[in-house]
Tab-separated table of C-alpha atoms and ligand atoms in Angstrom:
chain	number	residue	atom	x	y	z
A	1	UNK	CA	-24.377	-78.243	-59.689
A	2	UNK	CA	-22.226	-80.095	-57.042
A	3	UNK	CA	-24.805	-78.746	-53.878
A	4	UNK	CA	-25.647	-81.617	-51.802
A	5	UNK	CA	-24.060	-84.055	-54.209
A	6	UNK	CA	-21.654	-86.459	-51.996
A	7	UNK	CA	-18.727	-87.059	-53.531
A	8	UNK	CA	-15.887	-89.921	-52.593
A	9	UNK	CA	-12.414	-88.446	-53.243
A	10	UNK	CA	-10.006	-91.320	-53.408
A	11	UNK	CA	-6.585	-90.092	-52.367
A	12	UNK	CA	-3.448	-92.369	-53.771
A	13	UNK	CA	0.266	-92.236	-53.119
A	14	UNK	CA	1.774	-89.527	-55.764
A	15	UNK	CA	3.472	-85.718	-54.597
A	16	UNK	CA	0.432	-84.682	-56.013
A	17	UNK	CA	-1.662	-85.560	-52.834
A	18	UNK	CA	-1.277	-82.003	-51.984
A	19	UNK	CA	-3.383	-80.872	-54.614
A	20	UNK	CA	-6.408	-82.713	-52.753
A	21	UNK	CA	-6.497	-80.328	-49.851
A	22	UNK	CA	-7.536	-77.808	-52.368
A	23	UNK	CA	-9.648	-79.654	-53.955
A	24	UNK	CA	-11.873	-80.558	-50.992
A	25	UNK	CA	-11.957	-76.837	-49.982
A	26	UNK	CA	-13.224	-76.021	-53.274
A	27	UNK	CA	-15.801	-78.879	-53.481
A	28	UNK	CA	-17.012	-78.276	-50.083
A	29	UNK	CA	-17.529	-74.647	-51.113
A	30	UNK	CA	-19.631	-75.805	-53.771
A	31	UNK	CA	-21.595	-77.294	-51.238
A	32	UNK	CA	-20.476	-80.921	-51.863
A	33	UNK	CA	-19.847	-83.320	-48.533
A	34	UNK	CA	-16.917	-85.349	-49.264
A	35	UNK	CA	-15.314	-88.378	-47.761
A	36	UNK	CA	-11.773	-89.301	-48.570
A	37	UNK	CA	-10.681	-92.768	-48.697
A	38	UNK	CA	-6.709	-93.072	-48.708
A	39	UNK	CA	-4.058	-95.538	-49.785
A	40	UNK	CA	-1.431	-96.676	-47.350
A	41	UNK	CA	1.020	-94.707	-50.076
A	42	UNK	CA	-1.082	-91.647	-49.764
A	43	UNK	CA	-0.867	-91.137	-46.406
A	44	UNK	CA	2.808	-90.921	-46.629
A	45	UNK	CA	2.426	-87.541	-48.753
A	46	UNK	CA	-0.342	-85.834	-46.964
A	47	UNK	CA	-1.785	-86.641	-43.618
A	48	UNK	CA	-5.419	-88.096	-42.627
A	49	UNK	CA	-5.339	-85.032	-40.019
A	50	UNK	CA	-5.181	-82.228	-42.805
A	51	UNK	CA	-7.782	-83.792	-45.004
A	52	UNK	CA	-10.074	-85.108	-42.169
A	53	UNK	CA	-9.992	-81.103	-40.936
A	54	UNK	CA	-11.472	-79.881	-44.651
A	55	UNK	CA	-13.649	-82.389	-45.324
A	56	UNK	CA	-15.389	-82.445	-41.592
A	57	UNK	CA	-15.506	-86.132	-41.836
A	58	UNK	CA	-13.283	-88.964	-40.315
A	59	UNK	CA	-10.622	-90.326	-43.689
A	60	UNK	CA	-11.093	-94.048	-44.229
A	61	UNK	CA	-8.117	-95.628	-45.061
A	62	UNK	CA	-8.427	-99.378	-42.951
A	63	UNK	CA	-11.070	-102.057	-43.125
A	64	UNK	CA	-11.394	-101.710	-39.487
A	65	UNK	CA	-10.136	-99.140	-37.023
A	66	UNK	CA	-7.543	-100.396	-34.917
A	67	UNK	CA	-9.040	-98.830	-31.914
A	68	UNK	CA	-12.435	-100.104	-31.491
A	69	UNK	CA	-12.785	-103.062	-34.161
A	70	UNK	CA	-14.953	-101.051	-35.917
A	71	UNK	CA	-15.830	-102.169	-39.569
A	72	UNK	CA	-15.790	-99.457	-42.705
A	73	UNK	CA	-17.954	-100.729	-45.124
A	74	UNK	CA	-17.153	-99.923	-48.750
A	75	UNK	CA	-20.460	-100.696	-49.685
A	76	UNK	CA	-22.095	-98.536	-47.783
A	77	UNK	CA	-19.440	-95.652	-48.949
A	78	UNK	CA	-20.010	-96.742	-52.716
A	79	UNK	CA	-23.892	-96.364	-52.254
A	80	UNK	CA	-24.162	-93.562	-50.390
A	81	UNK	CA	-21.318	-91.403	-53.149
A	82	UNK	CA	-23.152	-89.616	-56.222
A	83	UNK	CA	-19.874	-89.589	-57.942
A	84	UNK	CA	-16.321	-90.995	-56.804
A	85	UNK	CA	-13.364	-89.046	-58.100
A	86	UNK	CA	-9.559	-90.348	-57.113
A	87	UNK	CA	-7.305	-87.428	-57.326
A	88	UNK	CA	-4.315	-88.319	-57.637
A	89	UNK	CA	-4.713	-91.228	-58.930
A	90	UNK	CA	-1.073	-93.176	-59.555
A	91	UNK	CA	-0.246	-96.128	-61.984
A	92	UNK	CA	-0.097	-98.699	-59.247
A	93	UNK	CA	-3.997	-97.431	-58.431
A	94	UNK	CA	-4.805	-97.301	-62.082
A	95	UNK	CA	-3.521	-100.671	-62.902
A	96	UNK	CA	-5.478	-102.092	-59.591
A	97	UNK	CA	-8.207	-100.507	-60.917
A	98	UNK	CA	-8.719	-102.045	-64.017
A	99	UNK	CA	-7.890	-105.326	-63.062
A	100	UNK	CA	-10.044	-105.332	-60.116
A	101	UNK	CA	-7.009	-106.440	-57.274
A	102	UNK	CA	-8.802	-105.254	-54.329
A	103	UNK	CA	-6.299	-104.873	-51.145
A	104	UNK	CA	-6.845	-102.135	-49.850
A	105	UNK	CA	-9.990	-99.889	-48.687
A	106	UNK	CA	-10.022	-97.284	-52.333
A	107	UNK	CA	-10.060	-100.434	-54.676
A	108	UNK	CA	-12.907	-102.128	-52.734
A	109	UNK	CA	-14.985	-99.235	-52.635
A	110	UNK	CA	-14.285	-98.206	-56.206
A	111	UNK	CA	-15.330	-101.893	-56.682
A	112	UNK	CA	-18.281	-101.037	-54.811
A	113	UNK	CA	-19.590	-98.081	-55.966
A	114	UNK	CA	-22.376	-97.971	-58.548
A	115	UNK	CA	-21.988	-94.224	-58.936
A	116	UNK	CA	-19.833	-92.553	-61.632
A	117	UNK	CA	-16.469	-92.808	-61.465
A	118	UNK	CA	-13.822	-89.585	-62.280
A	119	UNK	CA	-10.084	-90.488	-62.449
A	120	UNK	CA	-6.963	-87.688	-62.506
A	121	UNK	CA	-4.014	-89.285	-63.028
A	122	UNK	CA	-1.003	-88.379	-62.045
A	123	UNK	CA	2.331	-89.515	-62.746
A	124	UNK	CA	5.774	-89.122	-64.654
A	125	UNK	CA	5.426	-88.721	-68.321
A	126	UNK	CA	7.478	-92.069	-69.187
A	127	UNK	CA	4.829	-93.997	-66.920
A	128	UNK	CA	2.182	-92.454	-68.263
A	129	UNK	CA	2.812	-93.237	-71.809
A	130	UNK	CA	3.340	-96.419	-71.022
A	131	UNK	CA	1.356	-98.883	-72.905
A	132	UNK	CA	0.521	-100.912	-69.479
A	133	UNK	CA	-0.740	-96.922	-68.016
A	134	UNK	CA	-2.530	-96.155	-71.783
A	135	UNK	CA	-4.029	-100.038	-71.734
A	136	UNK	CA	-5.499	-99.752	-68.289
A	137	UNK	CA	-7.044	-96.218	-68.839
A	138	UNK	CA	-8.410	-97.968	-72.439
A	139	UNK	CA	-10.061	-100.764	-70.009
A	140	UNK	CA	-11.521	-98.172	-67.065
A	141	UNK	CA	-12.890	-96.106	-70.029
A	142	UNK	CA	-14.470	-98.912	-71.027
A	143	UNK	CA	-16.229	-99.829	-67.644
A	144	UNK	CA	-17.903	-96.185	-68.371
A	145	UNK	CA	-15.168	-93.893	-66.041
A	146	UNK	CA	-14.368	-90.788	-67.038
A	147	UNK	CA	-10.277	-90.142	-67.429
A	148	UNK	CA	-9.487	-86.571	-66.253
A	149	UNK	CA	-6.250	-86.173	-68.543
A	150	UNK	CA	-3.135	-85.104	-67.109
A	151	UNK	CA	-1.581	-81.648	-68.487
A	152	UNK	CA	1.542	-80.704	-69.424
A	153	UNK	CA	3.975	-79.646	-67.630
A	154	UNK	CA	7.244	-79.657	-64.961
A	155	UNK	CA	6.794	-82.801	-62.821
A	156	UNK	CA	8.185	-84.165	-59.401
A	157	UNK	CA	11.330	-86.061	-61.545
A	158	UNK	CA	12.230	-82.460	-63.194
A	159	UNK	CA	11.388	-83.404	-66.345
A	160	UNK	CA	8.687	-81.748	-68.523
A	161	UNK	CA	6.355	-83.656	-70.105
A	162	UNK	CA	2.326	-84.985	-69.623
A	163	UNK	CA	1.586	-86.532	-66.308
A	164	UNK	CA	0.828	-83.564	-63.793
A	165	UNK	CA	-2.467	-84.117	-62.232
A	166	UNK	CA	-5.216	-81.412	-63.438
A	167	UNK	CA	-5.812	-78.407	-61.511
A	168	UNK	CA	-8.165	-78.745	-58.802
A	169	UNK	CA	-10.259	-75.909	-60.206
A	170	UNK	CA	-10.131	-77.512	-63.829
A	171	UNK	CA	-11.245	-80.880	-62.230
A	172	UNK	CA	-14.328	-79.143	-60.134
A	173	UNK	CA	-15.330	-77.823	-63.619
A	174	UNK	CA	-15.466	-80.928	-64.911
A	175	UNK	CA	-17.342	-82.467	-62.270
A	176	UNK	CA	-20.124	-79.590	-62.660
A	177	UNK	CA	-20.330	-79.830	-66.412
A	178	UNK	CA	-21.143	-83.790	-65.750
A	179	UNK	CA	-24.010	-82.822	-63.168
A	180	UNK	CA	-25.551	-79.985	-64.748
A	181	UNK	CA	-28.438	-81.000	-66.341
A	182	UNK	CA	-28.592	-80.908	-70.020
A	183	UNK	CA	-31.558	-79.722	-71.697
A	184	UNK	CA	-31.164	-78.956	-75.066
A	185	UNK	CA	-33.513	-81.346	-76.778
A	186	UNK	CA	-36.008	-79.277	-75.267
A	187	UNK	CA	-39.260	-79.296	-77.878
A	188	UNK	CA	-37.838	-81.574	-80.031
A	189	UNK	CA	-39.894	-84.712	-80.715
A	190	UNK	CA	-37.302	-88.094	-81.924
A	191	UNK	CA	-38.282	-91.353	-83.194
A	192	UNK	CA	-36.179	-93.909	-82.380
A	193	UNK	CA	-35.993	-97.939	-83.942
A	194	UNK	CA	-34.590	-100.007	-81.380
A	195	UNK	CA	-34.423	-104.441	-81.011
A	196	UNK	CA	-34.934	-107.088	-83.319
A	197	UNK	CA	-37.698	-107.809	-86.019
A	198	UNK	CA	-39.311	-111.234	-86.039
A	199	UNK	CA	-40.325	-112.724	-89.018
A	200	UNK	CA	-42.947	-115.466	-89.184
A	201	UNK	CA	-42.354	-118.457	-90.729
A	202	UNK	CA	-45.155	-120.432	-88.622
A	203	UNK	CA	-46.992	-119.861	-85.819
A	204	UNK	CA	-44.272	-121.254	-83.440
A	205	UNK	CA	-40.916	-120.170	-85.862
A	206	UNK	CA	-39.114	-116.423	-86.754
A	207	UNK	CA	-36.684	-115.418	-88.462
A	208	UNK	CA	-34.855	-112.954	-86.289
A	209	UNK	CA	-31.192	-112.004	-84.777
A	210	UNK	CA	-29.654	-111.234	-81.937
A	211	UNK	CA	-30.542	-107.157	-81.503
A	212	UNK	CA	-31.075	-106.770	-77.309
A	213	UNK	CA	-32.256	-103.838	-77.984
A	214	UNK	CA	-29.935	-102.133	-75.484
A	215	UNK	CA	-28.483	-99.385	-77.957
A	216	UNK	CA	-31.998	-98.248	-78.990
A	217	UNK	CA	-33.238	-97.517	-75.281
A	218	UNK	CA	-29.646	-96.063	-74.076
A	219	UNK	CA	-31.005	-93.520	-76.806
A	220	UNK	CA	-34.345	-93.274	-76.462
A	221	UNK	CA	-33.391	-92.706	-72.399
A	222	UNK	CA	-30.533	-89.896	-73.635
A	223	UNK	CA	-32.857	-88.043	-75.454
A	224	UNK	CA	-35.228	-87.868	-72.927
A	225	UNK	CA	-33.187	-87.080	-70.308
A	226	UNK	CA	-32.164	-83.670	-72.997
A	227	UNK	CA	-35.707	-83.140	-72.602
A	228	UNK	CA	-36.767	-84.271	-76.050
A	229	UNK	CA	-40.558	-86.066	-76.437
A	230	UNK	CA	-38.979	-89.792	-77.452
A	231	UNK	CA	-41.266	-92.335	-79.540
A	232	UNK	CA	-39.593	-95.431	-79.037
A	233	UNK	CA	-40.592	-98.131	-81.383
A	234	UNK	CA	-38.995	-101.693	-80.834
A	235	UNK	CA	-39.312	-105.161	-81.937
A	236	UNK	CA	-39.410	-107.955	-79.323
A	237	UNK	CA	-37.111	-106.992	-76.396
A	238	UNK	CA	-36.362	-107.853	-72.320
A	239	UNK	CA	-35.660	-103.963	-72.053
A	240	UNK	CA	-37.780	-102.038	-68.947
A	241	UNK	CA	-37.644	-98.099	-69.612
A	242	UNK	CA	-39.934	-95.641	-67.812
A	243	UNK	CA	-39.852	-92.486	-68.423
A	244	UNK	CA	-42.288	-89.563	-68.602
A	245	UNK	CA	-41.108	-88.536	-71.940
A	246	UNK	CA	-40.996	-91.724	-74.210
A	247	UNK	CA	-43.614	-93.647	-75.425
A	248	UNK	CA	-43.112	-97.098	-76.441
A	249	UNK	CA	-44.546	-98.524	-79.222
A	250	UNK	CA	-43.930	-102.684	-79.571
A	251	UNK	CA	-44.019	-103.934	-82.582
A	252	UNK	CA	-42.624	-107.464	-83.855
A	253	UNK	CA	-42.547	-107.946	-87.961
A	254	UNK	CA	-40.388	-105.275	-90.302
A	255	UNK	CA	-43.697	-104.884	-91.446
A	256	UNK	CA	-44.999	-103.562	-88.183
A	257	UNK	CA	-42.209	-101.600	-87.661
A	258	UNK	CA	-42.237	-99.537	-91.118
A	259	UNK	CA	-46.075	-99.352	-90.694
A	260	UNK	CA	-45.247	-96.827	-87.082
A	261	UNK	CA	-42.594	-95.262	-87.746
A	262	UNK	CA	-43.404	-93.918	-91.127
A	263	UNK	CA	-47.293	-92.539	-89.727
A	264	UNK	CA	-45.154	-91.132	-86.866
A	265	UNK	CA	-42.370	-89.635	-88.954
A	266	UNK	CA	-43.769	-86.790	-90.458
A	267	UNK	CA	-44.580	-85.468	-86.784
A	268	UNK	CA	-40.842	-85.574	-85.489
A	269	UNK	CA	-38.184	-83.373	-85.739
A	270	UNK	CA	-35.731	-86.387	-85.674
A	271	UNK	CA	-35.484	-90.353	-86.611
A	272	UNK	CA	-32.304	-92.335	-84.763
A	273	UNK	CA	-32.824	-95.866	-86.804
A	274	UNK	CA	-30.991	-97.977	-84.227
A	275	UNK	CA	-33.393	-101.040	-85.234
A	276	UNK	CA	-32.005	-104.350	-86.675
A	277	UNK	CA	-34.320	-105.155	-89.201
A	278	UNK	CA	-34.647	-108.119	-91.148
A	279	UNK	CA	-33.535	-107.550	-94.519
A	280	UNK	CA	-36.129	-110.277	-95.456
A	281	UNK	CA	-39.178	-112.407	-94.941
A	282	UNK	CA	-40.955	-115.623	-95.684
A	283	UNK	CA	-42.873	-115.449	-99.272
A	284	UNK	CA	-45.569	-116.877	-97.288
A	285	UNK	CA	-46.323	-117.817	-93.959
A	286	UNK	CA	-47.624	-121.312	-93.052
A	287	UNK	CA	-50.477	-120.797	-90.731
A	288	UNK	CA	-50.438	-124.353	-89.110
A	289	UNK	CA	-46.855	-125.324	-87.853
A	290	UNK	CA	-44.606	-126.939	-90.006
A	291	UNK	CA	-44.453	-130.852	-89.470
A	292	UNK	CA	-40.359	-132.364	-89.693
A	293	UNK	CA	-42.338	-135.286	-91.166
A	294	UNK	CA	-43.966	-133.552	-94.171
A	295	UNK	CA	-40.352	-133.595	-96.325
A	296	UNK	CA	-37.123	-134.287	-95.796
A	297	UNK	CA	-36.051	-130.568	-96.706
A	298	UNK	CA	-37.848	-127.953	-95.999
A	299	UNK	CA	-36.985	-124.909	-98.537
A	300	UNK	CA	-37.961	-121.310	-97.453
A	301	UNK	CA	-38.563	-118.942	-99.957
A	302	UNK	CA	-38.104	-114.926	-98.483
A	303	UNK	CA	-38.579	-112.088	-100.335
A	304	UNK	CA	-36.965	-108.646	-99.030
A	305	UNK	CA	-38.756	-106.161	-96.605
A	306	UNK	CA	-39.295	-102.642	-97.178
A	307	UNK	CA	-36.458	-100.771	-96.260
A	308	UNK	CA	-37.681	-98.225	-93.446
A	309	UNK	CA	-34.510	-95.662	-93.324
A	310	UNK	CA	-34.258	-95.559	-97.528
A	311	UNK	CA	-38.404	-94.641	-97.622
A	312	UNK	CA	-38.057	-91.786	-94.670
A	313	UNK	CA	-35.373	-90.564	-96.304
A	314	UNK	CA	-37.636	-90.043	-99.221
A	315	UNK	CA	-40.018	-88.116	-97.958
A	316	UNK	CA	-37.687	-86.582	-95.165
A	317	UNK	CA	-38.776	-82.563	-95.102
A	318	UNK	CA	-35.994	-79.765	-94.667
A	319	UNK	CA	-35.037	-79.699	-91.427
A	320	UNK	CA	-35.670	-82.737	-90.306
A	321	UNK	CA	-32.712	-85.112	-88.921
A	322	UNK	CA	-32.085	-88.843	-90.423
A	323	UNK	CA	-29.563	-90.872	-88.520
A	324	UNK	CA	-29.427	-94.721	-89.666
A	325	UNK	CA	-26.873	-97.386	-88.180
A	326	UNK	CA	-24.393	-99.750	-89.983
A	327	UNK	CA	-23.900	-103.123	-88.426
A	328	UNK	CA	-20.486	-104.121	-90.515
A	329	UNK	CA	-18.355	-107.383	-90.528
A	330	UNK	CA	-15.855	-106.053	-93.786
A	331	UNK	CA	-14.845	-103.336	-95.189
A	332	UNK	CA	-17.300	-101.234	-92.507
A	333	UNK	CA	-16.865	-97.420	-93.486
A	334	UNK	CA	-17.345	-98.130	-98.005
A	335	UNK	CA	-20.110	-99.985	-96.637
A	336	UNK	CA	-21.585	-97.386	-94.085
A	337	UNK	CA	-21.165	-94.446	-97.166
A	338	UNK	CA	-22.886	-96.183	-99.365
A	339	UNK	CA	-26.095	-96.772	-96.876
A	340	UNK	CA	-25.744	-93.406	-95.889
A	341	UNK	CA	-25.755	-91.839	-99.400
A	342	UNK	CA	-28.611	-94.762	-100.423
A	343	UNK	CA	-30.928	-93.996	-97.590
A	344	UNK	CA	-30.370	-89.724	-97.590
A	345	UNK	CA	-28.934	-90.129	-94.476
A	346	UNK	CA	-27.540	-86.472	-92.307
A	347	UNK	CA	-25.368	-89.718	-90.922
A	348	UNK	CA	-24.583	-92.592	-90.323
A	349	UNK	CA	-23.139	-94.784	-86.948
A	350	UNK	CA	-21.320	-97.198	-87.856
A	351	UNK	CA	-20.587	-100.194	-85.649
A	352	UNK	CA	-18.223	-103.505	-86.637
A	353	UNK	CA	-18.639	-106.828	-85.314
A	354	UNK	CA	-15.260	-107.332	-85.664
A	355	UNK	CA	-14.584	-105.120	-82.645
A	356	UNK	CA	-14.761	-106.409	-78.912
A	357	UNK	CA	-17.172	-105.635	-76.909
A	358	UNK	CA	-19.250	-103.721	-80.217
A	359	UNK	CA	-22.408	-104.170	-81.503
A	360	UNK	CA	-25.175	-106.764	-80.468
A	361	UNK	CA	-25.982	-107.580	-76.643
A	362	UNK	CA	-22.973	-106.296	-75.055
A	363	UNK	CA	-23.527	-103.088	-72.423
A	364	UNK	CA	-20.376	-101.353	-74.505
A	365	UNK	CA	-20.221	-100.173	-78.049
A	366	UNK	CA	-17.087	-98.806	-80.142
A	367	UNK	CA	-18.410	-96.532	-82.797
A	368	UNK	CA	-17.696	-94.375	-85.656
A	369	UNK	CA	-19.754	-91.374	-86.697
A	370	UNK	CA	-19.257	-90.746	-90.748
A	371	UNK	CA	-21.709	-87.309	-91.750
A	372	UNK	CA	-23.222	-86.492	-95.165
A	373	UNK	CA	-20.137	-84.174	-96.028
A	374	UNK	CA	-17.585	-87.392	-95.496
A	375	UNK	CA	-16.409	-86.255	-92.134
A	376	UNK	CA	-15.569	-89.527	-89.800
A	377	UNK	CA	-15.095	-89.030	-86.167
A	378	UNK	CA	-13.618	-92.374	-84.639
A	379	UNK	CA	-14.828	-92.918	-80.612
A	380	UNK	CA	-13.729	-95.648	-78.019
A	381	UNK	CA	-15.190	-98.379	-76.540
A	382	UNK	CA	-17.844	-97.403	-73.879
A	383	UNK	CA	-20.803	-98.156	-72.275
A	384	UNK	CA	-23.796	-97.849	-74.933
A	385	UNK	CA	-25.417	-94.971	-72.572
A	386	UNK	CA	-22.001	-92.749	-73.085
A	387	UNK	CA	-22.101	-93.971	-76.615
A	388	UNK	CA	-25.533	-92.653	-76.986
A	389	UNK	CA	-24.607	-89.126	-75.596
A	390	UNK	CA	-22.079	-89.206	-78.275
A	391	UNK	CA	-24.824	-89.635	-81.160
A	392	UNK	CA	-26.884	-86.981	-79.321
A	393	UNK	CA	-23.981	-84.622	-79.070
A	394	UNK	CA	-23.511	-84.959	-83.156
A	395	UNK	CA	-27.695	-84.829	-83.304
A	396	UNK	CA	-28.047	-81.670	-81.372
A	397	UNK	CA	-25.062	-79.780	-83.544
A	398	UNK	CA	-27.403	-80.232	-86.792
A	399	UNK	CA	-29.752	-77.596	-84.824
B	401	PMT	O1	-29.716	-103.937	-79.760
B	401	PMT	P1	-28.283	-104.161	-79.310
B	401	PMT	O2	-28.036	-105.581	-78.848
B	401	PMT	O3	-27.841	-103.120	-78.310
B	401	PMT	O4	-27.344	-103.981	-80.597
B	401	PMT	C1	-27.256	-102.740	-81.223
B	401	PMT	C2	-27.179	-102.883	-82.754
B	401	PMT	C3	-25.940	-103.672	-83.123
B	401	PMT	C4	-28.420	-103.609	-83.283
B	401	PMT	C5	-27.127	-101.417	-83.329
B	401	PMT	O5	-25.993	-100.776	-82.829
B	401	PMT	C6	-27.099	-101.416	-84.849
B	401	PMT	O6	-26.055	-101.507	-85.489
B	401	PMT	N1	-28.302	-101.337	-85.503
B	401	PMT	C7	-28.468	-101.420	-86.948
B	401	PMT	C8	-28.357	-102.845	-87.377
B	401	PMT	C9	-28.650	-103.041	-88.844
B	401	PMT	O7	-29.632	-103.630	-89.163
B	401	PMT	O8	-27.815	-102.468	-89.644
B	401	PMT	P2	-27.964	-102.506	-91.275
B	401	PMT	O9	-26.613	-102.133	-91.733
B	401	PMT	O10	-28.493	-103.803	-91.702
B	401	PMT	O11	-29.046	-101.393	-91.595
B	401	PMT	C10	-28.690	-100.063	-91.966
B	401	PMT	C11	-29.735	-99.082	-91.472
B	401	PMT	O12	-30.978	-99.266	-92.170
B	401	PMT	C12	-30.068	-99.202	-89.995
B	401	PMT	O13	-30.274	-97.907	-89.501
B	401	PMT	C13	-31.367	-99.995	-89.989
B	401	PMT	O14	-32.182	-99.697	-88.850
B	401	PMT	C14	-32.028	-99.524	-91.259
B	401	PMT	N2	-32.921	-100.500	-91.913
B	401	PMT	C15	-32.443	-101.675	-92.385
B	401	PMT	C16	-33.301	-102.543	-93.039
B	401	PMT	C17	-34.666	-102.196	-93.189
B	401	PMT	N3	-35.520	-102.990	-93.798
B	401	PMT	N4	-35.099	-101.032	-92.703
B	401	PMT	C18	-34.259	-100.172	-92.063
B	401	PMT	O15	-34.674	-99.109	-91.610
């Protein structure tokens, strides 16, 4: 999985720095190529000599060599890396990390780099359960980097405890599970809601909110990239996908939207219903636009759409997957049971807008996954495409 994959190994100042001699050996054995970047405080416990011999390529520590004037570009480094892994990576990195103070040569190409980003921590077990360490790991996690977790054991102070930086074999194994492709959707056909649904009022007025639709086609892109044929039907979004497996479908009224998806339902092994559709419409539709000089108040009358997850869940056949969405403000998870139970839901996703960085138009998403048998699994904040692995994860389990 890690053949020909170039990999940035960020080196920091812990006694762990040992541990990344071994690890290049074994990546480069995997047939990774790997360039280490160092921090000043790195190269005071292991030496740009020992790790320049393994990795067969010159350790970038300066902005410039000293030498010849020569610049090292960390955006060039962060483009050219598939992944970026910092091994050890100490509190003082972790902390510069997350609040993006960029002096030295690591920070600026971790700023940099558009690939994924792997983190082992290592530290002593007081530091690490500090709520400055735990608060900065909560905010990388959130930029979509993936925390290698420290294990348990004796550390560099004597004391036992959580803070020794993962085994370099454990940490290869998780870089290969990331990179090995996942393809267990394979023959299964999903429907998925995604966006907004306008509905008329006139022809230049909607009632509508403020789905992006970014949610729906983090999923629809998931469950295609599992190998699963995606229908992706969404109301009016700025979203681009293109992919060979999904077929988009754009529709703008509720209407529309129930009109597709239920012709298309009994042909699918699966329905996500990420959608945010409008609970209601206009009793009637003006079909000449409404004049602000025809009455002082202008009263609409709406009248309630047909509910799209409650009617598949009607005729939803045995073996066939129902997964709906709950956009909360109060009292979220009676709220979520009680569409979930309504609607014949297998689950439900619920998502709170009284959470940061959660629900509508943001790239992140903080959910909680509550199944037909009551059991709620709690996630953190994360970017909506490692939120919708999370949903597929729970999907694919049902098979
Ligand atoms: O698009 P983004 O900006 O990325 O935002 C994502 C999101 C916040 C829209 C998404 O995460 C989400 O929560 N979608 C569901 C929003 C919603 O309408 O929730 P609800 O609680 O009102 O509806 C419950 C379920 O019934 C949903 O699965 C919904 O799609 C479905 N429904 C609702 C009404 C209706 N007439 N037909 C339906 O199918």
């Amino acid at each position: 999985m890690l053949d020909g994959k170039n990999i940035i190994l960020g080196v920091t100042g812990s006694i762990a720095a040992y541990k990344a001699a071994y690890l290049i050996r074994l990546l480069i054995k995997k047939g990774a190529k790997v360039k280490v970047v160092i921090t000043p405080a790195g190269k005071e416990f292991i030496t740009p000599l020992t790790l320049s011999t393994l990795s067969n390529a010159p350790v970038i520590s300066d902005f410039f060599s000293n030498r010849d004037g020569t610049w090292n570009s960390h955006v060039d480094l962060g483009l050219w890396a598939d992944t970026m892994l910092i091994a050890p990576a100490t509190a003082s990195t972790i902390g510069k990390m997350a609040n993006g103070i960029a002096d030295n040569m690591l920070i600026t190409t971790y700023l940099s780099c558009k690939a994924p980003v792997f983190i082992a921590p290592a530290m002593d077990l007081d530091m690490f359960a500090h709520p400055t360490t735990q608060q900065n790991l909560e905010r990388l996690r959130s930029f979509g980097n993936h925390i290698i977790e420290p294990a348990e054991g004796e550390l560099a102070s004597h004391l036992t405890g959580k803070g020794r930086m993962e085994e370099p074999e454990n940490i290869v194994r998780v870089l290969e599970a990331f990179f090995s492709p996942k393809e267990d959707l394979q023959k299964k056909k999903i429907v998925i809601t995604a966006g907004p649904t306008y509905e008329k009022i006139d022809p230049v007025r909607f009632i509508g909110n403020y789905s992006s639709g970014k949610m729906g086609f983090a999923l629809a892109k998931v469950c295609a990239d599992r190998g699963a044929e995606v229908v992706l039907i969404t109301g009016p979004v700025n979203q681009t996908i293109d992919h060979p497996k999904i077929k988009r479908v754009d529709v703008e009224s509720a209407d529309q939207m129930y009109e597709v998806t239920m012709n298309v339902f009994p042909t699918v092994d699966a329905a996500i219903l990420c959608a945010a559709v409008a609970d209601f419409k206009p009793a009637v539709r003006s079909d000449e636009k409404i004049k602000r000089e025809s009455s002082n108040e202008l009263c609409l009358r709406l009248t309630p759409n047909r509910d799209i997850a409650a009617s598949l869940g009607a005729i939803k056949k045995s073996g066939q997957v129902l997964v709906g969405f709950a956009l909360e403000t109060n009292d979220e998870e009676r709220h979520a049971t009680d569409k979930l139970r309504r609607k014949n839901l297998d689950f439900i996703v619920l998502n709170s807008l009284r959470e940061q960085g959660a629900g509508f138009r943001c790239d992140t998403n903080k959910i909680s996954i509550i199944d037909k048998f009551g059991v709620v699994t709690h996630f953190d904040l994360k970017q909506k495409l490692d939120v919708a692995s999370d949903i597929v994860d729970k999907l694919a389990t049902l098979w």
